[in-house]
């Protein structure tokens, strides 16, 4: 009898290999007295461990592909910076001297002291810094205690081709395991929108998260199949299942290498409709990856990433230089710059002080709400975006709009900033297109209002699903409810597309749903013409588009939109995808 473990498939593909469980959890540390004569030797042992940790992180940093989103490399850079900081390098040395103790114990004393400092702060951003300290300390401790199974990233036969099972993985660990040649991984915790999930997708690593448990019957060395598309790991396999999966795996590999030919092909359906395929990027560096994948421009530039992992706020000039360099890299292709979407899970060190800690940050002062309250944060960004528009095709996009009053206030503010720039004789595109994201059910239900007043709209399904289904997108206990095919979600998406048609306002989709080929034909049938997706998903979406005759989809798509039964919706979707 085969064993199946289900979780959330966060990437695509099939991996077949032997299980390797990663020993994780708290590393137990004991105090040992070190005789005075051996103190310097102990200090050298500690310094060597820090050096090794640094080398490991640099090896990870160098192994990350260029196409990886920059927040992942920033994450590793933060850990590298911590390894340069005296709090983790000099203080433990002083503690070894002071307590005449072993390096592990000194590091533990310092970690506990830092943890206490972080615990006394209730700022969520700083709490994530505490996790970073833990990751770095654990890395050094693993090296010191000889439990470092990842010491040599290239020479670990146990991991090559393995399916790793872990309780949780940091992005840095994920990158290292990829470097060591693992075939895929599953973790008991984690959600589809975590940094680890984003990294697994960019690395093309089949992975499942949030399995909660992994049965003890599955042991190291057992042969298993990881089917990331279905979010399932199969063990105790029979020969026929294994053969079938090997065949599917070969087909998938062949398909991926064939896709490269599509890079410069236009995305035209079989019945002649031209679709627009643009990319989502976080930082300037990602723009090259987008161009390499053949994107026709940037449909979502998440500018808040420029504000993260630092303690100051980038001023107008710094923002302008960033935006200009994106414009330059794009060589005439358009870029949609989204104004700051801070708040909720996206915190930055220099965020304005809050009157209170929000109980429900996703429903609180985030995105455009935060910007309208803090003109000192918002105006410099508006000025920088407008000034960048003098040098190339720039569009401005406002996140999380929910009401007419909010929209009118933003538009008035943009006008005011334009007048200010005119008075200062600073150049900008007077007709810069201004669009909005439809991420809140209220905005989708009143989409015609937004379609009338804005130059374009983009559907942010990540948040639209979160708010429609009342599920916190970063809470792994409710990710099982995340469902782009929920009738309520589909009907809201359709309403937005129809409002766009009525007012001749272009509608794009930039949430994760747009980058998942399972939904491409459904979205085409619903009338979507612009898809903004992660650069690694672009060619697959294009391939689906060029093999689609949209005129044939109407019966199935209408059926899906009218149906309420999840099983019937999935059946119809499968039929649509097989046409
Ligand atoms: C979305 O909500 O779908 C979106 C694209 O924005 P973000 O993921 O940055 O919230
Ligand atoms: Mg969003």
Coordinates of N, CA and C in Angstrom, one line a residue, residues 365-443:
X365 N -3.7 50.0 8.4 CA -3.1 51.1 7.7 C -1.9 50.6 6.8
X366 N -2.3 50.1 5.6 CA -1.3 49.6 4.7 C -1.4 50.2 3.3
X367 N -0.4 50.0 2.5 CA -0.5 50.4 1.1 C -0.9 51.9 1.0
X368 N -1.9 52.1 0.1 CA -2.3 53.5 -0.2 C -2.8 54.2 1.1
X369 N -3.4 53.5 2.0 CA -3.9 54.1 3.2 C -2.7 54.7 4.0
X370 N -1.6 54.0 4.1 CA -0.5 54.4 4.8 C 0.1 55.6 4.1
X371 N 0.2 55.6 2.8 CA 0.8 56.7 2.0 C 0.0 57.9 2.2
X372 N -1.3 57.8 2.1 CA -2.2 59.0 2.2 C -2.0 59.7 3.6
X373 N -1.8 58.9 4.6 CA -1.7 59.4 6.0 C -0.3 60.1 6.1
X374 N 0.7 59.6 5.4 CA 2.1 60.1 5.6 C 2.6 60.7 4.3
X375 N 2.2 62.0 4.0 CA 2.6 62.6 2.8 C 4.1 62.7 2.7
X376 N 4.8 62.8 3.8 CA 6.3 62.9 3.8 C 6.9 61.7 3.2
X377 N 6.2 60.6 3.3 CA 6.7 59.3 2.7 C 6.2 59.2 1.2
X378 N 5.0 59.7 1.0 CA 4.4 59.5 -0.3 C 4.9 60.5 -1.4
X379 N 4.9 61.8 -1.0 CA 5.2 62.8 -2.0 C 6.5 62.6 -2.7
X380 N 7.6 62.3 -1.9 CA 8.9 62.1 -2.6 C 8.8 61.0 -3.6
X381 N 8.0 59.9 -3.3 CA 7.9 58.8 -4.3 C 7.1 59.3 -5.5
X382 N 6.0 60.0 -5.3 CA 5.3 60.5 -6.5 C 6.2 61.4 -7.4
X383 N 7.0 62.2 -6.7 CA 7.9 63.1 -7.5 C 8.9 62.3 -8.3
X384 N 9.4 61.3 -7.6 CA 10.5 60.4 -8.3 C 9.9 59.7 -9.5
X385 N 8.7 59.1 -9.3 CA 8.0 58.4 -10.4 C 7.7 59.3 -11.5
X386 N 7.2 60.5 -11.2 CA 6.8 61.5 -12.3 C 8.1 61.9 -13.0
X387 N 9.1 62.2 -12.2 CA 10.4 62.7 -12.9 C 11.0 61.6 -13.8
X388 N 10.9 60.3 -13.3 CA 11.4 59.2 -14.1 C 10.6 59.1 -15.5
X389 N 9.3 59.5 -15.4 CA 8.5 59.4 -16.6 C 9.0 60.3 -17.8
X390 N 9.8 61.3 -17.4 CA 10.4 62.1 -18.5 C 11.3 61.4 -19.4
X391 N 11.8 60.2 -18.9 CA 12.9 59.5 -19.6 C 12.4 58.3 -20.3
X392 N 11.2 57.9 -20.2 CA 10.7 56.7 -20.9 C 9.3 56.3 -20.5
X393 N 8.8 55.3 -21.1 CA 7.4 54.9 -20.8 C 7.1 54.4 -19.4
X394 N 6.7 55.3 -18.5 CA 6.5 54.9 -17.1 C 5.0 55.1 -16.8
X395 N 4.4 54.0 -16.1 CA 3.0 54.1 -15.7 C 3.0 54.1 -14.2
X396 N 2.1 54.7 -13.5 CA 2.0 54.7 -12.1 C 0.8 53.8 -11.6
X397 N 1.0 53.0 -10.6 CA -0.1 52.1 -10.2 C -0.3 52.2 -8.7
X398 N -1.5 52.4 -8.2 CA -1.8 52.6 -6.8 C -2.4 51.3 -6.2
X399 N -1.7 50.8 -5.2 CA -2.2 49.5 -4.6 C -3.4 49.7 -3.6
X400 N -4.2 48.6 -3.5 CA -5.2 48.5 -2.5 C -6.2 49.6 -2.4
X401 N -6.6 50.1 -3.5 CA -7.7 51.1 -3.5 C -9.0 50.4 -3.0
X402 N -9.8 51.2 -2.3 CA -11.1 50.6 -1.9 C -12.3 51.5 -2.0
X403 N -12.0 52.8 -2.1 CA -13.2 53.7 -2.2 C -13.0 54.9 -3.1
X404 N -14.1 55.5 -3.6 CA -14.1 56.6 -4.5 C -13.3 57.8 -3.8
X405 N -13.6 58.0 -2.5 CA -13.0 59.1 -1.9 C -11.4 59.0 -1.9
X406 N -11.0 57.7 -1.6 CA -9.6 57.5 -1.5 C -8.9 57.7 -2.9
X407 N -9.7 57.2 -4.0 CA -9.2 57.4 -5.3 C -9.1 58.9 -5.7
X408 N -10.1 59.7 -5.4 CA -10.1 61.1 -5.7 C -9.0 61.8 -4.9
X409 N -8.8 61.4 -3.7 CA -7.7 62.0 -2.9 C -6.3 61.8 -3.6
X410 N -6.1 60.5 -4.0 CA -4.8 60.2 -4.6 C -4.7 61.0 -5.9
X411 N -5.7 61.0 -6.7 CA -5.6 61.7 -8.0 C -5.4 63.2 -7.8
X412 N -6.0 63.8 -6.8 CA -5.8 65.2 -6.5 C -4.3 65.4 -6.0
X413 N -3.8 64.5 -5.3 CA -2.5 64.6 -4.8 C -1.5 64.6 -5.9
X414 N -1.7 63.6 -6.9 CA -0.8 63.5 -8.0 C -0.9 64.8 -8.8
X415 N -2.0 65.4 -9.0 CA -2.2 66.7 -9.7 C -1.4 67.7 -9.0
X416 N -1.5 67.8 -7.7 CA -0.8 68.8 -6.9 C 0.8 68.6 -7.1
X417 N 1.2 67.4 -7.1 CA 2.7 67.1 -7.2 C 3.1 67.5 -8.6
X418 N 2.2 67.3 -9.6 CA 2.6 67.7 -11.0 C 2.8 69.2 -11.1
X419 N 1.8 69.9 -10.5 CA 1.9 71.4 -10.5 C 3.2 71.9 -9.8
X420 N 3.5 71.2 -8.7 CA 4.7 71.5 -8.0 C 6.0 71.4 -8.9
X421 N 6.0 70.2 -9.6 CA 7.1 70.0 -10.5 C 7.2 71.0 -11.7
X422 N 6.0 71.4 -12.1 CA 6.0 72.4 -13.2 C 6.5 73.7 -12.7
X423 N 6.1 74.1 -11.5 CA 6.7 75.3 -10.9 C 8.2 75.3 -10.8
X424 N 8.7 74.1 -10.5 CA 10.1 73.9 -10.3 C 10.8 73.7 -11.6
X425 N 10.0 73.7 -12.7 CA 10.5 73.4 -14.1 C 11.3 72.1 -14.2
X426 N 10.7 71.1 -13.5 CA 11.3 69.7 -13.6 C 10.4 68.9 -14.6
X427 N 11.1 68.2 -15.5 CA 10.4 67.5 -16.6 C 9.7 66.2 -16.1
X428 N 8.5 66.0 -16.7 CA 7.8 64.7 -16.4 C 6.8 64.5 -17.5
X429 N 6.2 63.3 -17.6 CA 5.2 63.1 -18.7 C 3.9 63.6 -18.1
X430 N 3.4 64.6 -18.7 CA 2.1 65.2 -18.3 C 1.0 64.2 -18.3
X431 N 1.1 63.3 -19.3 CA 0.0 62.3 -19.5 C 0.3 60.9 -19.0
X432 N 1.1 60.9 -18.0 CA 1.5 59.6 -17.4 C 0.3 58.8 -17.1
X433 N 0.2 57.5 -17.6 CA -1.0 56.7 -17.2 C -1.0 56.4 -15.7
X434 N -2.1 56.6 -15.1 CA -2.2 56.2 -13.7 C -3.3 55.1 -13.5
X435 N -2.9 54.0 -12.9 CA -3.8 52.9 -12.8 C -3.9 52.5 -11.3
X436 N -4.8 51.5 -11.1 CA -5.0 51.1 -9.7 C -5.0 49.6 -9.7
X437 N -4.7 49.0 -8.5 CA -4.8 47.6 -8.3 C -6.2 47.3 -7.7
X438 N -6.8 46.2 -8.2 CA -8.0 45.8 -7.6 C -7.7 44.6 -6.8
X439 N -7.7 44.8 -5.5 CA -7.2 43.8 -4.5 C -8.2 43.6 -3.4
X440 N -9.2 44.5 -3.4 CA -10.2 44.4 -2.3 C -11.5 44.1 -2.9
X441 N -12.3 43.2 -2.3 CA -13.6 42.9 -2.9 C -14.5 44.1 -3.2
X442 N -14.4 45.1 -2.3 CA -15.2 46.3 -2.5 C -14.8 47.0 -3.8
X443 N -13.5 47.0 -4.1 CA -13.1 47.6 -5.4 C -13.5 46.8 -6.6

